[in-house]
mmCIF file of C-alpha atoms in Angstrom:
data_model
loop_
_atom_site.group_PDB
_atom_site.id
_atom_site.type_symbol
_atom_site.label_atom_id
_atom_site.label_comp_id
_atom_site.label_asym_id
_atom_site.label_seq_id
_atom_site.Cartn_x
_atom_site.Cartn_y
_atom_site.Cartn_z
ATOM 1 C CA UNK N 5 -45.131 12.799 37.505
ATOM 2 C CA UNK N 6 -46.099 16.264 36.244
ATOM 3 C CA UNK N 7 -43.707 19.320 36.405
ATOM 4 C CA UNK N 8 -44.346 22.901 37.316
ATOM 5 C CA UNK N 9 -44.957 23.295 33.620
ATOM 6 C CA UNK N 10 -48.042 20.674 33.358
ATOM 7 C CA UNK N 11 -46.230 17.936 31.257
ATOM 8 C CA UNK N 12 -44.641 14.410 32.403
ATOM 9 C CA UNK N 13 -41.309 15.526 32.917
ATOM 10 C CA UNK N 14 -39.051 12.385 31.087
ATOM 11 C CA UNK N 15 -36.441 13.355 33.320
ATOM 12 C CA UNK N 16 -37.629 10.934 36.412
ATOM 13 C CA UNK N 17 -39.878 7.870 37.051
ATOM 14 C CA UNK N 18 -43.704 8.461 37.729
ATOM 15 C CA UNK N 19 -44.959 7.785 41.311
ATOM 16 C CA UNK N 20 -47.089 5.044 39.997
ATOM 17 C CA UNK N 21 -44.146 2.969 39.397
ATOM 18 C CA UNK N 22 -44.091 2.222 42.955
ATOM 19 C CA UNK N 23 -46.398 -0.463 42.461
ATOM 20 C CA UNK N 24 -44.570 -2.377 39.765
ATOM 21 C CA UNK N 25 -41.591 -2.049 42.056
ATOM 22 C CA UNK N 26 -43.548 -3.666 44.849
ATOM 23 C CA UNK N 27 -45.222 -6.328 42.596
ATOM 24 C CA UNK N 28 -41.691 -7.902 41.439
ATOM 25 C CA UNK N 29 -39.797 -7.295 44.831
ATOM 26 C CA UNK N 30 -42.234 -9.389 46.608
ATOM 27 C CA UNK N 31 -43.382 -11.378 43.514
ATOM 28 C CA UNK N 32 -39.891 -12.484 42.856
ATOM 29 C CA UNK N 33 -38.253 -13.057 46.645
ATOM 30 C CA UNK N 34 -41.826 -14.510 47.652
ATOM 31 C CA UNK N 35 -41.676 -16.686 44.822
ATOM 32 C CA UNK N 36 -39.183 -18.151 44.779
ATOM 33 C CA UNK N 37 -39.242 -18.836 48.829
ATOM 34 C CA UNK N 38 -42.796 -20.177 47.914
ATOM 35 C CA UNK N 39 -41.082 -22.987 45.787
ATOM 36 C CA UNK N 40 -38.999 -23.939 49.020
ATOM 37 C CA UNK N 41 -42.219 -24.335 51.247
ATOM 38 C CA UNK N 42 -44.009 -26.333 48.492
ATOM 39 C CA UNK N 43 -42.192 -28.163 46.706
ATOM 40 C CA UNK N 44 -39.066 -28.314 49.042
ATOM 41 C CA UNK N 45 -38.337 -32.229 48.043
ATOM 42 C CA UNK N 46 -37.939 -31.038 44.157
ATOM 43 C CA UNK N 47 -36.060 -27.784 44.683
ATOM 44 C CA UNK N 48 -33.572 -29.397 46.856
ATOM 45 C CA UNK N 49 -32.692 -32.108 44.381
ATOM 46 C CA UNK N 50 -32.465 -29.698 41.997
ATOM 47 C CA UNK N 51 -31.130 -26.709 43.461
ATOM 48 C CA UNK N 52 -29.427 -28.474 47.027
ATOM 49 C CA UNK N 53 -31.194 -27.314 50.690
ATOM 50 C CA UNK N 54 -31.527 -23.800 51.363
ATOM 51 C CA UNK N 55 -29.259 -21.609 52.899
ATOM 52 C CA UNK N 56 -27.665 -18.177 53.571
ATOM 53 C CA UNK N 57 -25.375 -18.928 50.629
ATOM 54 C CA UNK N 58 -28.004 -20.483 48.052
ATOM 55 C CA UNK N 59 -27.864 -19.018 44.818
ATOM 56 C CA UNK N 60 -31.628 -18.652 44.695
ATOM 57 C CA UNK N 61 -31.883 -17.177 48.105
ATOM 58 C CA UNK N 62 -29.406 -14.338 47.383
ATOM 59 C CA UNK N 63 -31.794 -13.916 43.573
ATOM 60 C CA UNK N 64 -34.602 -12.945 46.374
ATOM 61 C CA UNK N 65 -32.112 -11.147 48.418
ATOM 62 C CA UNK N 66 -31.651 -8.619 45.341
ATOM 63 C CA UNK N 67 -35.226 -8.649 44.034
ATOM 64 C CA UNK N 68 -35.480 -4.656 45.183
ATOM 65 C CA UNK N 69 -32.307 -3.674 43.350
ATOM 66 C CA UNK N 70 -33.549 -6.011 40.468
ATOM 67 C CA UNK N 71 -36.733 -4.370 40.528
ATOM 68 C CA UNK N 72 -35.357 -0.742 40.357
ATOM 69 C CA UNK N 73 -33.087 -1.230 37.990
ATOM 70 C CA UNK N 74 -35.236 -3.151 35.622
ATOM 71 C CA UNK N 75 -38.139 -0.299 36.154
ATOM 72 C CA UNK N 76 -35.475 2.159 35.908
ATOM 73 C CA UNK N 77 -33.992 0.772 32.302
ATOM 74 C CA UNK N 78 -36.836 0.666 30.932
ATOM 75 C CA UNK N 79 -38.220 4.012 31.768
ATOM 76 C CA UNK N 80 -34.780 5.860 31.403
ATOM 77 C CA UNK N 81 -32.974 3.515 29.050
ATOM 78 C CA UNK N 82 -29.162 3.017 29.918
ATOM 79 C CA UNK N 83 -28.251 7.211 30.671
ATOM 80 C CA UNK N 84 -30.820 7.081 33.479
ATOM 81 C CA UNK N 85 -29.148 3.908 35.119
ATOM 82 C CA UNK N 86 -26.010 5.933 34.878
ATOM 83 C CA UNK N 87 -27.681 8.926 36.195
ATOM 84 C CA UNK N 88 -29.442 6.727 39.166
ATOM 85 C CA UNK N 89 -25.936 4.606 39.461
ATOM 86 C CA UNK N 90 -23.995 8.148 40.172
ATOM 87 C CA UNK N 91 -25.743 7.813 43.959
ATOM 88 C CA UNK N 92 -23.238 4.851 44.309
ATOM 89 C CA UNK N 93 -20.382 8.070 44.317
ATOM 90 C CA UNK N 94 -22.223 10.301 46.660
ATOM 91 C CA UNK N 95 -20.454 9.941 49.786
ATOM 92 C CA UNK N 96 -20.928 13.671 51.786
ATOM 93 C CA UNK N 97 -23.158 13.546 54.906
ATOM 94 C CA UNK N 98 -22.692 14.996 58.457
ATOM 95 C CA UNK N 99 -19.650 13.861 60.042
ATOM 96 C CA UNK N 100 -22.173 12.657 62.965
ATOM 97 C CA UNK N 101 -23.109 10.054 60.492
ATOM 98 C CA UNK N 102 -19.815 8.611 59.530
ATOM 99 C CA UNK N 103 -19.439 8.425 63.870
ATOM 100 C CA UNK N 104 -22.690 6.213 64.225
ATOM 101 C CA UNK N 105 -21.732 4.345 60.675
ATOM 102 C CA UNK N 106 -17.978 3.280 62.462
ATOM 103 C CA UNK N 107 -19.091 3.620 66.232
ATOM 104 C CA UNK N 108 -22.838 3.112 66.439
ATOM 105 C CA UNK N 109 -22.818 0.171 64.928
ATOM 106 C CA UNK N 110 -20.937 -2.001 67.257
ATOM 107 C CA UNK N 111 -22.330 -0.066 70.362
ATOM 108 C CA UNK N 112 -25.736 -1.716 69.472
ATOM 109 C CA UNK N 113 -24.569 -5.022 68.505
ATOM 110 C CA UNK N 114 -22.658 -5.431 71.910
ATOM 111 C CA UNK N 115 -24.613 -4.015 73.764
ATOM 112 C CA UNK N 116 -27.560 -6.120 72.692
ATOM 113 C CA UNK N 117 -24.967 -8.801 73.166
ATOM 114 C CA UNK N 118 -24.349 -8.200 76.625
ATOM 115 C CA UNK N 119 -28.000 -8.457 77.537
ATOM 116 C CA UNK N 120 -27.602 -11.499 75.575
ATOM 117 C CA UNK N 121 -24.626 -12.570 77.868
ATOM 118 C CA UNK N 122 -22.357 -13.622 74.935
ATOM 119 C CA UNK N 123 -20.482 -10.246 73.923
ATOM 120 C CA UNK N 124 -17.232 -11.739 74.066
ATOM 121 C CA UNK N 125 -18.062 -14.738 71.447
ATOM 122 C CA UNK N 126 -17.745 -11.807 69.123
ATOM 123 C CA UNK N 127 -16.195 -13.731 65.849
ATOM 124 C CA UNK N 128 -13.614 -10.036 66.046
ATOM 125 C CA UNK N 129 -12.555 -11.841 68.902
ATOM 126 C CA UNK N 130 -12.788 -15.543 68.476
ATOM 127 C CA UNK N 131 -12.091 -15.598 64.587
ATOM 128 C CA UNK N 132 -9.030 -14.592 62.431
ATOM 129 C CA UNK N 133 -9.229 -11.562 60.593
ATOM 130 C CA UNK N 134 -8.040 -13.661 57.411
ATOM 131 C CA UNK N 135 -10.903 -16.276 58.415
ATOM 132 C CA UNK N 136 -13.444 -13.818 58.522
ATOM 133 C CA UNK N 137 -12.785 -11.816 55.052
ATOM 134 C CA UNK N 138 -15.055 -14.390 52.636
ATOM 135 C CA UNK N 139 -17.569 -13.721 55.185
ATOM 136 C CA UNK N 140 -16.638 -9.856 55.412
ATOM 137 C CA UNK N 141 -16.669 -9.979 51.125
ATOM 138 C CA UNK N 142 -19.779 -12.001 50.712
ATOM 139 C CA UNK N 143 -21.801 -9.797 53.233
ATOM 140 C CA UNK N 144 -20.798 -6.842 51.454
ATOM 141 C CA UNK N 145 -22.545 -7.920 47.835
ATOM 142 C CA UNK N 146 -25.638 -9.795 49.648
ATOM 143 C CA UNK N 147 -27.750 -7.169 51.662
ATOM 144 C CA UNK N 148 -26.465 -3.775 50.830
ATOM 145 C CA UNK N 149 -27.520 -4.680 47.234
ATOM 146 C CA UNK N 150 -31.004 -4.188 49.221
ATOM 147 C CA UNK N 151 -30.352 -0.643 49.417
ATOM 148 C CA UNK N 152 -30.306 0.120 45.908
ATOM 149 C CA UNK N 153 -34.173 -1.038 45.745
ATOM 150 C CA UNK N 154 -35.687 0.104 49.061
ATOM 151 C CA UNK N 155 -33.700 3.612 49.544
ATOM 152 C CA UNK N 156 -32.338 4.209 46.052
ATOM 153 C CA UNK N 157 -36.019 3.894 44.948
ATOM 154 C CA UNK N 158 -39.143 3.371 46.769
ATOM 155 C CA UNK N 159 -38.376 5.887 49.744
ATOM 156 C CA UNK N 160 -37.690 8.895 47.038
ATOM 157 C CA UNK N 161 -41.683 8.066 45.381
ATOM 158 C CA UNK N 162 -42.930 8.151 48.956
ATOM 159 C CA UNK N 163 -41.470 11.208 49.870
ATOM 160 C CA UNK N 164 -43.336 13.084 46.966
ATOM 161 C CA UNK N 165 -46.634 12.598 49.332
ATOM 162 C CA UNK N 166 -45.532 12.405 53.119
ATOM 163 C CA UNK N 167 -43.271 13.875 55.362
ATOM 164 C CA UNK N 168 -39.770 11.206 55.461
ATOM 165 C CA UNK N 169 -41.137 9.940 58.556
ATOM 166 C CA UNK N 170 -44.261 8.960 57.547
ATOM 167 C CA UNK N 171 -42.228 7.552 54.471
ATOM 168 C CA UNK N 172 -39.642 5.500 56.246
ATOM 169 C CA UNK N 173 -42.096 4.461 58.457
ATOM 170 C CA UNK N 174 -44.273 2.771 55.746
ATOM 171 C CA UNK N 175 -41.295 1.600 53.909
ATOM 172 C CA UNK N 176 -39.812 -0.096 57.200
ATOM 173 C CA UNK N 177 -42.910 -1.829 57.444
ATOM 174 C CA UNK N 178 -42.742 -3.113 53.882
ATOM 175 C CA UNK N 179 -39.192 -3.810 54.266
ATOM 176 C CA UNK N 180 -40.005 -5.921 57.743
ATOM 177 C CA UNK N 181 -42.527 -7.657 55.757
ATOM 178 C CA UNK N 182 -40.955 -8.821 53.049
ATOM 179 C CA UNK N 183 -38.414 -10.667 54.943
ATOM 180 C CA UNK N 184 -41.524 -12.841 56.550
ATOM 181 C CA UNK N 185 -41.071 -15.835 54.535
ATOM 182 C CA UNK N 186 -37.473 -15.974 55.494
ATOM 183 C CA UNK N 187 -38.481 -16.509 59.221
ATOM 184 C CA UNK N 188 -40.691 -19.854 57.585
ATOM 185 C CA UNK N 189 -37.633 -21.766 56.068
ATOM 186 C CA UNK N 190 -35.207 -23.599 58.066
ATOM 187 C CA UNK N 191 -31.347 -22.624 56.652
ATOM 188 C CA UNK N 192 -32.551 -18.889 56.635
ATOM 189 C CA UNK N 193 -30.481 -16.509 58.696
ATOM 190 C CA UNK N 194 -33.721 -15.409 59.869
ATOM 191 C CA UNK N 195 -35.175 -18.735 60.979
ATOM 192 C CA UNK N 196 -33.924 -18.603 64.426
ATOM 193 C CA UNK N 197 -34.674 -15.360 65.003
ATOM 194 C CA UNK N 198 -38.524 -13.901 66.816
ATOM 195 C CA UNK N 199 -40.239 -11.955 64.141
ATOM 196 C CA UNK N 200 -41.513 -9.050 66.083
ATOM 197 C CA UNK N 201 -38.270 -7.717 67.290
ATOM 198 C CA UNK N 202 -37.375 -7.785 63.830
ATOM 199 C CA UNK N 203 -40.415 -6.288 62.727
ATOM 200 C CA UNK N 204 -39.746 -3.200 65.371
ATOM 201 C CA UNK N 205 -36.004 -3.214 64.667
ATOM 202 C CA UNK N 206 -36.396 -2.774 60.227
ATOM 203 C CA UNK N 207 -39.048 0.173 61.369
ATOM 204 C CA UNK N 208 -36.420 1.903 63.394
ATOM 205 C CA UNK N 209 -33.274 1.377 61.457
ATOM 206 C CA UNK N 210 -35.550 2.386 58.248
ATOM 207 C CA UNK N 211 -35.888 5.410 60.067
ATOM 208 C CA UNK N 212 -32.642 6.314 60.792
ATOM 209 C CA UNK N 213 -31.648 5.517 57.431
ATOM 210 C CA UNK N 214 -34.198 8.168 56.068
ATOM 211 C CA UNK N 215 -32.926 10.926 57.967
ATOM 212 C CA UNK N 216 -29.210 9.419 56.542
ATOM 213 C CA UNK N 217 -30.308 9.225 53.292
ATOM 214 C CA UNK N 218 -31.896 13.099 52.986
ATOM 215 C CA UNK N 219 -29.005 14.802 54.849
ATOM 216 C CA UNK N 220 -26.392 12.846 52.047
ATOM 217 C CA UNK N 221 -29.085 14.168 49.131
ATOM 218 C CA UNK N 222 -29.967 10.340 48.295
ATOM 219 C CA UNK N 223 -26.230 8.616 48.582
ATOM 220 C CA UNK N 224 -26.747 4.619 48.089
ATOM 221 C CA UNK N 225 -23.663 4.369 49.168
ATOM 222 C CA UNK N 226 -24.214 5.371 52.065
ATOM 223 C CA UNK N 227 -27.247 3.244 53.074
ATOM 224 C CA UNK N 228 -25.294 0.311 51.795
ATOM 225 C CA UNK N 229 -22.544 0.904 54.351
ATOM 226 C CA UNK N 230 -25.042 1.076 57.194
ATOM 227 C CA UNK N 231 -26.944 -2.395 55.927
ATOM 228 C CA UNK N 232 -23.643 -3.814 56.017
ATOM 229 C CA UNK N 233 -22.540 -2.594 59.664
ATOM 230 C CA UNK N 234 -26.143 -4.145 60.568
ATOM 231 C CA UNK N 235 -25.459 -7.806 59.191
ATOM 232 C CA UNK N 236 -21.086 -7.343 59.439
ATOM 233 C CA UNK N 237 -19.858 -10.361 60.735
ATOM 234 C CA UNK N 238 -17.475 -9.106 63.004
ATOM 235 C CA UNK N 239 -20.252 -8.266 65.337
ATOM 236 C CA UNK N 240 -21.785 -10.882 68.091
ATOM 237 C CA UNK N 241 -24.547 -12.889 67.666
ATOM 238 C CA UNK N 242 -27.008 -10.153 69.504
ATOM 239 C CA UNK N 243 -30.473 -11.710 68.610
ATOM 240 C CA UNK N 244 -33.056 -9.920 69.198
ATOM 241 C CA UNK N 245 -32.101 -7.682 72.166
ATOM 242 C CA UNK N 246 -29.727 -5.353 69.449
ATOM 243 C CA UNK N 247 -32.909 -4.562 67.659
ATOM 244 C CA UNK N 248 -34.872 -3.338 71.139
ATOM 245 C CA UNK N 249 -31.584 -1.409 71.426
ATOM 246 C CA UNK N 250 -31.701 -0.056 67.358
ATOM 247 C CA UNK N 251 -35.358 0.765 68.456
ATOM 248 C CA UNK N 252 -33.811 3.049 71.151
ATOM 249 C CA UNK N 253 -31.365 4.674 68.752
ATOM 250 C CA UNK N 254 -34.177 4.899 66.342
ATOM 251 C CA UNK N 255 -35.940 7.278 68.723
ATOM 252 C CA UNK N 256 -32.880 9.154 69.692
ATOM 253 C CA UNK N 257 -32.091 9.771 66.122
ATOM 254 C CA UNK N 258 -35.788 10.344 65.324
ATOM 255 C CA UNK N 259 -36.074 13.061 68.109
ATOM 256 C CA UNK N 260 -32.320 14.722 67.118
ATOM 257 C CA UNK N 261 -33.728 15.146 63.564
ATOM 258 C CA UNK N 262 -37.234 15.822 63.885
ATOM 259 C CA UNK N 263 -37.055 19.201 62.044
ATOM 260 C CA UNK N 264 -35.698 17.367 58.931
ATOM 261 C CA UNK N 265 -37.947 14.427 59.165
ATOM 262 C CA UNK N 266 -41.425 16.231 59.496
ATOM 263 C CA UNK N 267 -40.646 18.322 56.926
ATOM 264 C CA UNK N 268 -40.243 17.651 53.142
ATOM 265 C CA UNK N 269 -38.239 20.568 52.740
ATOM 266 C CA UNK N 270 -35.247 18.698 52.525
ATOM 267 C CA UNK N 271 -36.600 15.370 51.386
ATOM 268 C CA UNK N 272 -34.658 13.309 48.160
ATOM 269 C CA UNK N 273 -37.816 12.626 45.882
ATOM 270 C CA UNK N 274 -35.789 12.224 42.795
ATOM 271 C CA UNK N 275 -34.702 8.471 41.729
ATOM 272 C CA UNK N 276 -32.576 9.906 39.020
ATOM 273 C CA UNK N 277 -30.361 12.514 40.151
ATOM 274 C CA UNK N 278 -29.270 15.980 38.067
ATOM 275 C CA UNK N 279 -32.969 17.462 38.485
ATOM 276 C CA UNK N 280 -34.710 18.940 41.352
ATOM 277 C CA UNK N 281 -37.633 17.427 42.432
ATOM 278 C CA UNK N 282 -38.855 19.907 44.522
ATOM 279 C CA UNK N 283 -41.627 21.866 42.879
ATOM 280 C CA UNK N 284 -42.768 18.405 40.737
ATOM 281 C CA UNK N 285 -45.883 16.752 41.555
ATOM 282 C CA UNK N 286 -46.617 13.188 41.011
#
């Protein structure tokens, strides 16, 4: 990545690190869901059958955050970590977001639940609160981990080039993707579910969390708490009407920010905070 003055500026992670990035995310999730589909009779005597809780399915659950932090280390050493860790503190954003983060949330899951005809099986209404905090804990440390990979990463290098729409859009798509062997494997989440809502669903919520992730200047913590509201298990079972109605939100939200989102004027391209990207080519 040059800077204004013609050099590599040391202070952040060249664009062409994208492709590392992608080569051990899917390398390592793909992987290791590859050993499940071939040699499924060896893994599961070694290893037990696959599930949500496997230890080797949550490895491939965090091979973005992995990926960025091991690309990250090694470019940065351990004060660029810290500097790239700091986004874990940034928590201002419109107060329209923190609305949609509480309120939005469960609006979509019900309401894709109703379709569903099952909005009052809710586990928040069937379930204990005290029975449903291991699930409440686990989900917080298995998918928002994600975040610090896809968002925290990736979307700042594509930003350098395209507008954040274009960007989220080609990261959702990567993002949809890379959950595709998880839709092959029985004892996946995912292996009940239709692929193609999915598929539509990741595009739109990556959208929306673009437009969240520019207007809090690149908070992680932030697109963690929205992953979690998306898999929290207080919500009903709304598979795979809640993703047509995340694709509706997705437009709404799309359309509501549309200055921000075709423009790069206010777009996060730096991984590693404490340096203005703007004005720095890759």
């Amino acid at each position: 990545m040059r800077s204004q003055g013609g050099g590599y500026s040391p202070s952040q992670i060249p664009s062409v690190y994208l492709v590392p990035f992608l080569m051990i995310v899917f390398g390592l999730a793909w992987g290791l869901f590859a050993v499940f589909i071939f040699a499924s009779d060896w893994v599961v005597a070694q290893f037990g059958a696959l599930s949500g809780h496997h230890p080797l399915f949550i490895l491939a659950v965090y091979a973005p955050a992995i990926a960025a932090l091991l690309l990250i280390g090694i470019t940065s050493g351990f004060s660029g970590l810290g500097r790239f860790l700091s986004r874990l503190f940034l928590w201002r954003a419109s107060p329209g977001w923190y609305v949609f983060l509480v309120l939005g949330f469960p609006a979509i899951s019900f309401a894709g639940a109703l379709i569903k005809g099952n909005a009052l099986s809710a586990p928040m209404f069937t379930e204990p609160l005290t029975a449903l905090l291991p699930a409440i804990g686990f989900m917080l440390i298995l998918g928002p981990m994600e975040e610090i990979g896809w968002r925290g990463f990736a979307l700042p290098i594509l930003q350098r080039r395209l507008a954040p729409f274009w960007a989220g859009l080609i990261l959702g798509v990567i993002w949809a993707v890379w959950h595709l062997p998880a839709f092959m494997l029985s004892g996946t989440p995912q292996a009940a579910w239709s692929f193609l809502p999915f598929f539509l669903g990741s595009i739109a919520c990556s959208l929306i969390l673009t437009a969240l992730f520019n207007d809090s200047r690149g908070s992680i913590l932030l697109a963690m708490l929205f992953h979690f509201q998306m898999n929290n298990p207080l919500w009903p079972d709304a598979q795979p009407h809640d993703m047509y109605v995340y694709v509706l939100a997705g437009a709404l939200i799309v359309w509501l920010n549309r200055r921000s989102l075709f423009s790069r004027e206010r777009a996060v391209t730096e991984i590693l905070p404490g340096h203005r990207a703007a004005g720095v080519s890759p």
